[in-house]
Amino acid sequence: MATALPHPESSRAAHFEVLRSRDEGFAKLLMAFISTGLVFMVFPGTFLGVWNLLQISGRESVASISPAWIQAHGHAQVFGWVGSFIMGIGFFSIPQLRAGVKASFGRAWTCWAMWSAGAALRWVTNVYRWEWRVMLPVSAVLELAAFLIFFRSVSQHQRQESGQKQLEPWIWVVISASIGFLLLLILNLAGCFYVAFRETTPAFTHVFDQRYLTLMAWGFLVPFVWGFSAKWMGVFLGLKPVRSRILLSAVFVNLTGIALALAGVVSVGVWFFLGASALAIAALRMFEPAINEPKTRGVHRSFPFFIRFAYVWLVVAAGLGVAAVRWDHSGGIWGASRHALTVGFISVMIVSVGQRILPAFAGMRVLWKPRLMFTALLLLTVGCTLRVGCEVLAYQEYVHSAWRVLPLSALIELAGLTAFAFNLAGTFVLQPSHAVNEPMIARISGVNV
Ligand code: HEM
C-alpha cells in the first residue's frame, strides 16, 4: 500500500514551527542572562555604590567604610552585570545553540544558574558575612565552574568556525580578554581561599585587591571592549577599516603593562596602559572621519557621539593612572581613574551598544524608547564627569566643597543606569517579537541587526 507523501505546505509549516520554537528558546536564554545582569547592576551594584559614596562623603573619608562593602559593589558590577552580559552575548554566537541542539542549551542554562548563584552568594557573603569562611570559596568555585562551561562552548565554536582559516585580529583581542577573565576568576578563587583561612573579614587585603583590580580593568574589561569595537564599530559608525597590526600591538603593550603592574612596577605599567589606549584608538580609527553613514536605525542618533566619548574616557582613565602614581595620597586619583574606566568607558559603551544590538538579539524586537537611551547616556556622562572631577578635588583635599557634589554625582549616575535598565526591560516586556514572522537567526547575521 502506497503511503501518502506529506503536503509541501504542511512540511514547510512544520519546519517553520521548529525554527520558531528554537528562536524562542534562544531569546529566552539571552534575556535570562541580560535581565540577571540588569538586576545585579541596579540593586547589589549601583545602589550599594551610591550608599557607599554617601557614607564616604558624609564622613569625608574613604577609609571609614568597610572594604568588604566596596568590594561587594565592585564584584556585583563587574561579574554580576558585565560578566552576565558578556556570557549571554557569547552564547549567542555558538552555532550548536543556533541549530537548537538540546544538550548545548542545557549547558548554557547550567552556566547561567551557576554564574548567577555564585555572584549573588559573593554579595550576600561580603555584605552580611553569612557563613563567610565557607561561602566565599563556594561562590568563587561556582563562578569559575560556570565560566569554564562557557569557555569550553565558545572555544569549540571558534575552532570549528575557523577551520584552516586564519583568525581575524578582533578574535585575538577577544581571546586575550577571555584569558584575562579566566585568570581573574582563578585569582579571585585564590584570594577567597586565602581570606577564608587567614583573615578576620571577607575582604581582600589592600595590596592584593589593587593587583586584582588591575587585572580586572586592563586584562579583562578593556580588551573585551577593544575586541568588540574592532568587530562592530566599522559598521555601526562607518569607520575606516581597522589597522590590524596596530591593534595587536596595543594588546601587546597592554599585556606588558599588566605584567609590570602585577610585578609591582606600577609606576612604569601605567605608562604602558596610556600608550596601549592611544594605539587602540589609532587602530580603530575612532576619531578619524567616517567613510560611511553610521547605522543608527532604531536607536538615538547621538549613538556615534557617545561611543567616541567613551574612548575619551579611556584616555582620561589611563592619564589619571599616570597622575595617581605621582600625586595620589588619598586614593582619590586612583578612584577617579577607576571610575573613569568603569563608568565612563565600560558602562557608556555597554549602555550604547547594548541598546543597539540586544533588542534584535532578543527576538527581533525594536528598542522601546530611543529618547530614553539618550537620557540615560547623558545622565551617565554628566554624573561621571562630576564624580571623576570631584573625587580628585575632595579626596585630595584640594577643594573642600567638592565633597558636597559627590552624592549628587552618584544619584545622577544611578538615574542614568536605571533609565538604561528600564529601557531594556520595556523592550523585552512591551515590544513584540518579530522573530515569529521571520526566523530571527536567519535575519541576524553578524552585525546586520
Ligand atoms: C552610580 C554609579 C557608581 C557609584 C556611585 C560607585 C561608587 C563606588 C565607590 C564609592 C567606590 C569605592 C572607591 C572610591 O571611593 O572610589 C567604588 C569602587 C569600585 N567600583 Fe563603583 N560606583 C559606581 C559604578 C560602578 C560601575 C558601573 C562599575 C563597573 C562596571 C564599578 C566598579 C567598581 C569597582 C571595581 C570598584 C573597586 C572595588 C574594590 O576596591 O575592590 N562601579 N565605586
Short mmCIF file of C-alpha atoms and ligand atoms in Angstrom, two decimals:
data_model
loop_
_atom_site.label_atom_id
_atom_site.label_comp_id
_atom_site.label_asym_id
_atom_site.label_seq_id
_atom_site.Cartn_x
_atom_site.Cartn_y
_atom_site.Cartn_z
CA MET A 1 0.00 0.00 0.00
CA ALA A 2 1.46 3.38 -1.00
CA THR A 3 1.98 5.90 1.87
CA ALA A 4 0.85 9.48 1.20
CA LEU A 5 3.72 11.97 0.94
CA PRO A 6 3.41 14.98 3.28
CA HIS A 7 1.99 18.01 1.55
CA PRO A 8 4.79 20.57 0.82
CA GLU A 9 2.76 23.24 2.61
CA SER A 10 2.48 21.16 5.79
CA SER A 11 6.20 20.26 5.83
CA ARG A 12 7.07 23.96 5.38
CA ALA A 13 4.76 24.81 8.29
CA ALA A 14 6.41 22.10 10.44
CA HIS A 15 9.88 23.42 9.58
CA PHE A 16 8.77 26.94 10.39
CA GLU A 17 7.43 25.75 13.74
CA VAL A 18 10.83 24.18 14.57
CA LEU A 19 12.62 27.42 13.73
CA ARG A 20 10.16 29.43 15.75
CA SER A 21 10.50 27.33 18.90
CA ARG A 22 14.31 27.35 18.54
CA ASP A 23 14.30 31.15 18.25
CA GLU A 24 12.07 31.44 21.30
CA GLY A 25 14.40 29.23 23.34
CA PHE A 26 17.31 31.27 22.16
CA ALA A 27 15.72 34.62 23.02
CA LYS A 28 14.72 33.30 26.48
CA LEU A 29 18.29 32.30 27.27
CA LEU A 30 19.69 35.65 26.17
CA MET A 31 17.03 37.55 28.10
CA ALA A 32 17.78 35.50 31.22
CA PHE A 33 21.46 36.50 31.10
CA ILE A 34 20.67 40.14 30.30
CA SER A 35 17.90 40.50 32.90
CA THR A 36 20.11 38.91 35.57
CA GLY A 37 22.87 41.35 34.61
CA LEU A 38 20.47 44.28 34.91
CA VAL A 39 19.27 43.19 38.35
CA PHE A 40 22.88 42.91 39.56
CA MET A 41 23.69 46.31 38.08
CA VAL A 42 20.80 48.19 39.69
CA PHE A 43 20.49 46.70 43.19
CA PRO A 44 23.64 44.98 44.50
CA GLY A 45 25.84 47.07 42.20
CA THR A 46 24.73 50.66 41.78
CA PHE A 47 22.56 51.05 44.89
CA LEU A 48 25.36 49.77 47.09
CA GLY A 49 27.86 52.00 45.21
CA VAL A 50 25.65 55.04 45.88
CA TRP A 51 25.22 54.04 49.51
CA ASN A 52 29.00 53.66 49.90
CA LEU A 53 29.62 57.05 48.34
CA LEU A 54 27.01 58.73 50.57
CA GLN A 55 28.78 57.26 53.59
CA ILE A 56 32.21 58.32 52.32
CA SER A 57 31.01 61.86 51.57
CA GLY A 58 29.23 62.15 54.94
CA ARG A 59 32.39 61.15 56.80
CA GLU A 60 34.73 62.82 54.31
CA SER A 61 36.95 59.75 54.28
CA VAL A 62 37.12 56.63 52.14
CA ALA A 63 38.96 54.73 54.88
CA SER A 64 35.93 54.93 57.18
CA ILE A 65 33.77 52.40 55.32
CA SER A 66 34.01 48.65 55.08
CA PRO A 67 36.30 47.38 52.27
CA ALA A 68 34.04 44.29 52.12
CA TRP A 69 31.13 46.51 51.08
CA ILE A 70 33.19 48.35 48.48
CA GLN A 71 34.34 45.02 47.07
CA ALA A 72 30.76 43.65 47.12
CA HIS A 73 29.75 46.60 44.94
CA GLY A 74 32.66 46.19 42.51
CA HIS A 75 32.08 42.42 42.23
CA ALA A 76 28.34 42.82 41.54
CA GLN A 77 29.05 45.36 38.78
CA VAL A 78 31.91 43.60 37.05
CA PHE A 79 30.91 39.93 37.46
CA GLY A 80 27.15 40.18 38.06
CA TRP A 81 26.46 42.81 35.40
CA VAL A 82 29.25 42.92 32.80
CA GLY A 83 30.08 39.20 33.11
CA SER A 84 26.44 38.14 32.62
CA PHE A 85 26.14 40.39 29.55
CA ILE A 86 29.34 39.00 28.00
CA MET A 87 28.29 35.40 28.56
CA GLY A 88 24.78 35.97 27.22
CA ILE A 89 26.14 37.55 24.04
CA GLY A 90 28.93 34.94 23.83
CA PHE A 91 26.43 32.06 23.86
CA PHE A 92 24.52 33.83 21.12
CA SER A 93 27.43 33.27 18.75
CA ILE A 94 27.55 29.48 19.17
CA PRO A 95 26.23 27.53 16.17
CA GLN A 96 25.22 24.42 18.16
CA LEU A 97 22.84 26.66 20.05
CA ARG A 98 21.65 28.28 16.88
CA ALA A 99 21.00 24.83 15.50
CA GLY A 100 18.79 24.19 18.52
CA VAL A 101 20.88 21.29 19.97
CA LYS A 102 19.24 20.46 23.31
CA ALA A 103 22.45 19.48 25.17
CA SER A 104 24.05 22.85 24.31
CA PHE A 105 21.02 24.69 25.64
CA GLY A 106 21.21 22.60 28.80
CA ARG A 107 24.85 23.56 29.29
CA ALA A 108 24.09 27.22 28.72
CA TRP A 109 21.29 27.21 31.32
CA THR A 110 23.51 25.39 33.82
CA CYS A 111 26.15 28.05 33.25
CA TRP A 112 23.58 30.81 33.84
CA ALA A 113 22.35 29.22 37.09
CA MET A 114 25.87 28.66 38.49
CA TRP A 115 27.11 32.08 37.48
CA SER A 116 24.12 33.93 38.97
CA ALA A 117 24.22 31.87 42.17
CA GLY A 118 27.98 32.44 42.57
CA ALA A 119 27.77 36.22 42.06
CA ALA A 120 24.74 36.51 44.39
CA LEU A 121 26.40 34.41 47.08
CA ARG A 122 29.51 36.59 46.95
CA TRP A 123 27.47 39.74 47.51
CA VAL A 124 25.48 38.28 50.41
CA THR A 125 28.67 36.94 51.97
CA ASN A 126 30.54 40.24 51.71
CA VAL A 127 27.64 42.34 52.96
CA TYR A 128 26.07 40.09 55.65
CA ARG A 129 29.10 37.91 56.44
CA TRP A 130 26.81 34.89 56.36
CA GLU A 131 28.98 31.77 56.92
CA TRP A 132 31.63 33.68 55.02
CA ARG A 133 34.57 31.36 55.60
CA VAL A 134 32.71 28.65 53.70
CA MET A 135 30.54 30.66 51.34
CA LEU A 136 33.29 32.90 49.96
CA PRO A 137 35.25 29.99 48.40
CA VAL A 138 31.98 28.31 47.35
CA SER A 139 30.93 31.44 45.43
CA ALA A 140 34.31 31.61 43.67
CA VAL A 141 34.15 27.90 42.73
CA LEU A 142 30.65 28.35 41.27
CA GLU A 143 31.77 31.34 39.19
CA LEU A 144 34.89 29.61 37.90
CA ALA A 145 32.95 26.44 37.04
CA ALA A 146 30.30 28.47 35.18
CA PHE A 147 32.97 30.28 33.23
CA LEU A 148 34.67 27.00 32.28
CA ILE A 149 31.39 25.73 30.81
CA PHE A 150 31.12 28.96 28.82
CA PHE A 151 34.77 28.92 27.77
CA ARG A 152 34.55 25.32 26.55
CA SER A 153 31.44 26.00 24.47
CA VAL A 154 32.83 29.19 22.93
CA SER A 155 36.30 27.81 22.19
CA GLN A 156 34.82 24.71 20.48
CA HIS A 157 32.82 27.04 18.29
CA GLN A 158 35.87 29.17 17.46
CA ARG A 159 37.83 26.07 16.41
CA GLN A 160 35.01 24.79 14.20
CA GLU A 161 34.34 28.16 12.66
CA SER A 162 37.96 29.00 11.93
CA GLY A 163 38.90 25.56 10.44
CA GLN A 164 42.07 26.16 8.46
CA LYS A 165 41.36 29.86 8.07
CA GLN A 166 43.45 32.47 9.88
CA LEU A 167 41.68 34.09 12.82
CA GLU A 168 40.69 37.72 12.35
CA PRO A 169 42.55 40.21 14.60
CA TRP A 170 39.44 41.13 16.61
CA ILE A 171 39.11 37.46 17.61
CA TRP A 172 42.67 37.50 19.00
CA VAL A 173 41.77 40.54 21.10
CA VAL A 174 38.65 38.81 22.44
CA ILE A 175 40.71 35.66 23.15
CA SER A 176 43.19 37.77 25.14
CA ALA A 177 40.26 39.27 27.10
CA SER A 178 38.78 35.80 27.71
CA ILE A 179 42.10 34.55 29.06
CA GLY A 180 42.23 37.67 31.24
CA PHE A 181 38.74 36.82 32.52
CA LEU A 182 39.81 33.24 33.29
CA LEU A 183 42.95 34.39 35.14
CA LEU A 184 40.85 36.90 37.07
CA LEU A 185 38.49 34.14 38.22
CA ILE A 186 41.43 31.97 39.25
CA LEU A 187 42.95 34.88 41.18
CA ASN A 188 39.55 35.52 42.75
CA LEU A 189 39.37 31.87 43.86
CA ALA A 190 42.90 32.01 45.32
CA GLY A 191 42.06 35.30 47.09
CA CYS A 192 38.84 33.85 48.54
CA PHE A 193 40.60 30.76 49.91
CA TYR A 194 43.36 32.91 51.39
CA VAL A 195 40.90 35.26 53.08
CA ALA A 196 38.74 32.37 54.34
CA PHE A 197 41.72 30.74 56.07
CA ARG A 198 43.80 33.74 57.15
CA GLU A 199 41.78 36.95 57.54
CA THR A 200 39.25 38.26 60.01
CA THR A 201 36.82 39.78 57.46
CA PRO A 202 35.63 38.64 54.00
CA ALA A 203 37.54 41.49 52.26
CA PHE A 204 40.66 41.05 50.13
CA THR A 205 43.70 42.80 51.59
CA HIS A 206 44.54 46.19 50.06
CA VAL A 207 47.70 45.18 48.18
CA PHE A 208 46.12 42.04 46.73
CA ASP A 209 42.96 43.96 45.79
CA GLN A 210 44.92 46.63 43.87
CA ARG A 211 46.60 43.98 41.69
CA TYR A 212 43.36 42.11 41.26
CA LEU A 213 41.68 45.36 40.12
CA THR A 214 44.47 45.98 37.58
CA LEU A 215 43.90 42.56 36.04
CA MET A 216 40.14 43.14 36.11
CA ALA A 217 40.36 46.51 34.36
CA TRP A 218 43.17 46.07 31.84
CA GLY A 219 43.27 42.29 31.47
CA PHE A 220 39.54 41.66 31.12
CA LEU A 221 37.24 44.68 30.67
CA VAL A 222 39.32 46.90 28.37
CA PRO A 223 40.40 44.27 25.79
CA PHE A 224 36.82 42.95 25.56
CA VAL A 225 35.65 46.41 24.54
CA TRP A 226 38.53 46.80 22.07
CA GLY A 227 37.72 43.40 20.51
CA PHE A 228 34.03 44.12 20.08
CA SER A 229 34.80 47.65 18.86
CA ALA A 230 37.07 46.16 16.18
CA LYS A 231 34.28 43.79 15.13
CA TRP A 232 31.32 46.18 15.19
CA MET A 233 32.33 49.84 15.07
CA GLY A 234 33.40 49.80 11.42
CA VAL A 235 29.78 49.09 10.52
CA PHE A 236 27.99 50.94 13.31
CA LEU A 237 29.98 54.17 12.98
CA GLY A 238 31.03 53.82 9.32
CA LEU A 239 34.71 53.96 10.28
CA LYS A 240 37.67 53.19 8.01
CA PRO A 241 38.99 49.58 8.22
CA VAL A 242 40.81 48.67 11.43
CA ARG A 243 44.63 48.83 11.36
CA SER A 244 45.15 45.24 12.47
CA ARG A 245 48.86 45.38 13.29
CA ILE A 246 48.44 48.45 15.46
CA LEU A 247 45.53 46.78 17.24
CA LEU A 248 47.64 43.72 18.03
CA SER A 249 50.50 45.93 19.20
CA ALA A 250 48.04 47.73 21.51
CA VAL A 251 47.21 44.33 23.03
CA PHE A 252 50.89 43.51 23.41
CA VAL A 253 51.73 46.86 25.07
CA ASN A 254 48.72 46.43 27.36
CA LEU A 255 49.82 42.93 28.38
CA THR A 256 53.29 44.30 29.17
CA GLY A 257 51.67 46.98 31.36
CA ILE A 258 49.70 44.30 33.24
CA ALA A 259 52.81 42.17 33.78
CA LEU A 260 54.68 45.22 35.15
CA ALA A 261 51.82 46.25 37.43
CA LEU A 262 51.36 42.71 38.76
CA ALA A 263 55.10 42.53 39.41
CA GLY A 264 54.77 45.69 41.50
CA VAL A 265 56.29 48.13 38.98
CA VAL A 266 53.08 50.17 38.75
CA SER A 267 54.90 53.46 38.06
CA VAL A 268 56.04 52.09 34.68
CA GLY A 269 52.96 49.95 33.99
CA VAL A 270 50.64 52.97 33.96
CA TRP A 271 52.58 54.48 31.02
CA PHE A 272 52.05 51.26 29.08
CA PHE A 273 48.30 51.49 29.71
CA LEU A 274 48.30 55.04 28.37
CA GLY A 275 50.34 54.01 25.31
CA ALA A 276 48.14 50.96 24.67
CA SER A 277 44.99 53.12 24.82
CA ALA A 278 46.45 55.58 22.27
CA LEU A 279 47.42 52.67 19.99
CA ALA A 280 43.96 51.09 20.24
CA ILE A 281 42.31 54.39 19.31
CA ALA A 282 44.65 54.79 16.33
CA ALA A 283 43.98 51.19 15.27
CA LEU A 284 40.21 51.53 15.50
CA ARG A 285 40.37 54.96 13.77
CA MET A 286 37.86 56.15 16.31
CA PHE A 287 38.42 59.86 15.74
CA GLU A 288 39.08 59.81 12.00
CA PRO A 289 36.35 60.96 9.62
CA ALA A 290 33.85 58.18 8.88
CA ILE A 291 33.62 56.82 5.35
CA ASN A 292 30.04 55.55 5.64
CA GLU A 293 26.85 56.73 7.29
CA PRO A 294 26.57 55.47 10.90
CA LYS A 295 23.87 52.85 11.42
CA THR A 296 21.51 54.44 13.93
CA ARG A 297 18.25 52.80 12.82
CA GLY A 298 16.07 52.17 15.87
CA VAL A 299 18.36 53.97 18.33
CA HIS A 300 19.03 57.60 19.23
CA ARG A 301 21.12 59.47 16.67
CA SER A 302 23.61 60.51 19.37
CA PHE A 303 24.85 56.89 19.45
CA PRO A 304 28.13 57.55 17.48
CA PHE A 305 28.92 60.57 19.69
CA PHE A 306 28.71 58.58 22.92
CA ILE A 307 30.79 55.70 21.52
CA ARG A 308 33.56 58.18 20.70
CA PHE A 309 33.13 59.87 24.07
CA ALA A 310 33.66 56.51 25.78
CA TYR A 311 37.10 56.41 24.15
CA VAL A 312 37.83 59.89 25.54
CA TRP A 313 37.08 58.39 28.99
CA LEU A 314 39.55 55.60 28.30
CA VAL A 315 42.33 58.15 27.78
CA VAL A 316 41.21 60.11 30.86
CA ALA A 317 41.31 56.89 32.93
CA ALA A 318 44.80 55.97 31.73
CA GLY A 319 46.04 59.57 32.17
CA LEU A 320 44.69 59.69 35.74
CA GLY A 321 46.55 56.44 36.42
CA VAL A 322 49.80 58.16 35.43
CA ALA A 323 48.90 61.17 37.62
CA ALA A 324 48.00 58.90 40.55
CA VAL A 325 51.48 57.39 40.68
CA ARG A 326 52.92 60.90 41.10
CA TRP A 327 50.37 62.72 43.26
CA ASP A 328 47.84 60.40 44.94
CA HIS A 329 47.98 60.41 48.75
CA SER A 330 44.30 59.65 49.48
CA GLY A 331 43.11 57.02 46.99
CA GLY A 332 41.16 59.80 45.23
CA ILE A 333 43.11 59.92 41.96
CA TRP A 334 43.19 56.12 41.73
CA GLY A 335 39.46 56.04 42.49
CA ALA A 336 38.77 58.68 39.83
CA SER A 337 40.85 56.74 37.30
CA ARG A 338 38.93 53.53 38.07
CA HIS A 339 35.61 55.32 37.84
CA ALA A 340 36.50 56.97 34.53
CA LEU A 341 37.24 53.48 33.24
CA THR A 342 34.32 51.51 34.73
CA VAL A 343 31.60 54.12 34.27
CA GLY A 344 32.98 56.45 31.57
CA PHE A 345 34.43 53.82 29.26
CA ILE A 346 32.85 50.43 30.06
CA SER A 347 29.35 51.48 31.15
CA VAL A 348 28.87 54.14 28.46
CA MET A 349 29.96 51.56 25.90
CA ILE A 350 27.59 48.87 27.22
CA VAL A 351 24.68 51.30 27.51
CA SER A 352 25.27 52.48 23.91
CA VAL A 353 25.99 49.16 22.19
CA GLY A 354 23.60 47.16 24.40
CA GLN A 355 20.61 49.20 23.30
CA ARG A 356 21.79 48.96 19.70
CA ILE A 357 22.09 45.18 19.49
CA LEU A 358 20.19 43.50 22.32
CA PRO A 359 16.61 44.29 21.21
CA ALA A 360 17.29 42.50 17.92
CA PHE A 361 19.15 39.62 19.56
CA ALA A 362 16.25 39.08 21.98
CA GLY A 363 13.73 38.09 19.31
CA MET A 364 13.95 40.82 16.65
CA ARG A 365 12.46 43.47 18.92
CA VAL A 366 12.75 47.24 18.48
CA LEU A 367 14.20 49.42 21.28
CA TRP A 368 11.35 50.66 23.44
CA LYS A 369 12.31 54.37 23.74
CA PRO A 370 15.25 55.80 21.77
CA ARG A 371 14.94 59.11 23.62
CA LEU A 372 15.29 57.34 26.94
CA MET A 373 18.54 55.92 25.58
CA PHE A 374 19.79 59.48 25.08
CA THR A 375 18.64 60.48 28.57
CA ALA A 376 20.46 57.51 30.10
CA LEU A 377 23.70 58.28 28.28
CA LEU A 378 23.52 61.99 29.07
CA LEU A 379 22.91 61.37 32.78
CA LEU A 380 25.70 58.83 32.92
CA THR A 381 28.13 61.21 31.24
CA VAL A 382 27.22 64.20 33.42
CA GLY A 383 27.31 62.09 36.60
CA CYS A 384 30.64 60.55 35.68
CA THR A 385 32.19 63.94 34.88
CA LEU A 386 31.11 65.32 38.27
CA ARG A 387 32.27 62.19 40.08
CA VAL A 388 35.69 61.94 38.45
CA GLY A 389 36.43 65.67 38.88
CA CYS A 390 35.13 65.93 42.43
CA GLU A 391 36.69 62.67 43.63
CA VAL A 392 40.14 64.13 42.89
CA LEU A 393 39.29 67.53 44.38
CA ALA A 394 37.59 66.19 47.54
CA TYR A 395 39.69 63.14 48.47
CA GLN A 396 42.96 65.01 47.80
CA GLU A 397 41.68 67.97 49.89
CA TYR A 398 42.18 70.46 47.06
CA VAL A 399 38.61 71.87 47.23
CA HIS A 400 36.55 71.09 50.31
CA SER A 401 33.15 71.91 48.77
CA ALA A 402 33.65 69.08 46.23
CA TRP A 403 32.52 66.66 48.98
CA ARG A 404 29.02 68.08 48.60
CA VAL A 405 28.89 67.38 44.86
CA LEU A 406 29.80 63.68 45.16
CA PRO A 407 26.40 62.44 46.45
CA LEU A 408 24.70 64.34 43.63
CA SER A 409 27.02 62.76 41.07
CA ALA A 410 26.12 59.29 42.41
CA LEU A 411 22.39 59.97 42.17
CA ILE A 412 22.73 61.24 38.59
CA GLU A 413 24.65 58.11 37.60
CA LEU A 414 22.10 55.94 39.37
CA ALA A 415 19.33 57.65 37.38
CA GLY A 416 21.25 57.06 34.12
CA LEU A 417 21.84 53.36 34.76
CA THR A 418 18.26 52.85 35.95
CA ALA A 419 16.94 54.50 32.76
CA PHE A 420 19.04 52.05 30.75
CA ALA A 421 17.65 49.08 32.72
CA PHE A 422 14.07 50.38 32.22
CA ASN A 423 14.56 50.78 28.50
CA LEU A 424 15.81 47.23 28.06
CA ALA A 425 13.16 45.80 30.40
CA GLY A 426 10.49 47.77 28.49
CA THR A 427 11.88 46.39 25.22
CA PHE A 428 11.78 42.78 26.45
CA VAL A 429 8.35 43.03 28.06
CA LEU A 430 6.38 45.54 26.00
CA GLN A 431 7.81 45.30 22.49
CA PRO A 432 6.53 42.46 20.31
CA SER A 433 8.97 39.90 18.97
CA HIS A 434 9.11 39.84 15.17
CA ALA A 435 11.01 36.56 15.14
CA VAL A 436 7.65 34.81 14.72
CA ASN A 437 7.14 36.33 11.28
CA GLU A 438 10.63 35.73 10.07
CA PRO A 439 13.00 33.32 11.84
CA MET A 440 15.31 35.51 13.88
CA ILE A 441 18.55 33.67 13.36
CA ALA A 442 18.10 33.81 9.61
CA ARG A 443 17.98 37.59 9.80
CA ILE A 444 20.72 38.26 12.30
CA SER A 445 23.94 37.63 10.51
CA GLY A 446 26.92 39.27 12.16
CA VAL A 447 26.14 42.92 12.68
CA ASN A 448 23.19 43.35 10.35
CA VAL A 449 20.76 43.98 13.13
C1 HEM B 1 26.31 55.08 40.37
C2 HEM B 1 27.41 54.51 39.98
C3 HEM B 1 28.55 54.13 40.89
C4 HEM B 1 28.89 54.60 42.13
C5 HEM B 1 28.19 55.66 42.94
C6 HEM B 1 30.07 53.91 42.55
C7 HEM B 1 30.73 54.09 43.75
C8 HEM B 1 31.90 53.49 44.13
C9 HEM B 1 32.64 53.79 45.33
C10 HEM B 1 32.25 54.80 46.37
C11 HEM B 1 33.75 53.00 45.35
C12 HEM B 1 34.83 52.99 46.46
C13 HEM B 1 36.16 53.54 45.98
C14 HEM B 1 36.14 55.00 45.68
O1 HEM B 1 35.83 55.81 46.55
O2 HEM B 1 36.40 55.34 44.52
C15 HEM B 1 33.71 52.19 44.16
C16 HEM B 1 34.63 51.25 43.81
C17 HEM B 1 34.51 50.41 42.73
N1 HEM B 1 33.56 50.47 41.74
FE1 HEM B 1 31.99 51.71 41.67
N2 HEM B 1 30.44 53.03 41.57
C18 HEM B 1 29.53 53.12 40.54
C19 HEM B 1 29.52 52.41 39.37
C20 HEM B 1 30.39 51.39 39.07
C21 HEM B 1 30.35 50.59 37.88
C22 HEM B 1 29.33 50.76 36.75
C23 HEM B 1 31.36 49.69 37.97
C24 HEM B 1 31.77 48.61 37.00
C25 HEM B 1 31.27 48.39 35.81
C26 HEM B 1 32.04 49.91 39.21
C27 HEM B 1 33.12 49.19 39.68
C28 HEM B 1 33.82 49.47 40.82
C29 HEM B 1 35.00 48.74 41.25
C30 HEM B 1 35.63 47.55 40.53
C31 HEM B 1 35.42 49.32 42.45
C32 HEM B 1 36.61 48.88 43.31
C33 HEM B 1 36.19 47.80 44.28
C34 HEM B 1 37.36 47.33 45.12
O3 HEM B 1 38.00 48.17 45.79
O4 HEM B 1 37.65 46.12 45.09
N3 HEM B 1 31.43 50.95 39.86
N4 HEM B 1 32.57 52.51 43.44
#
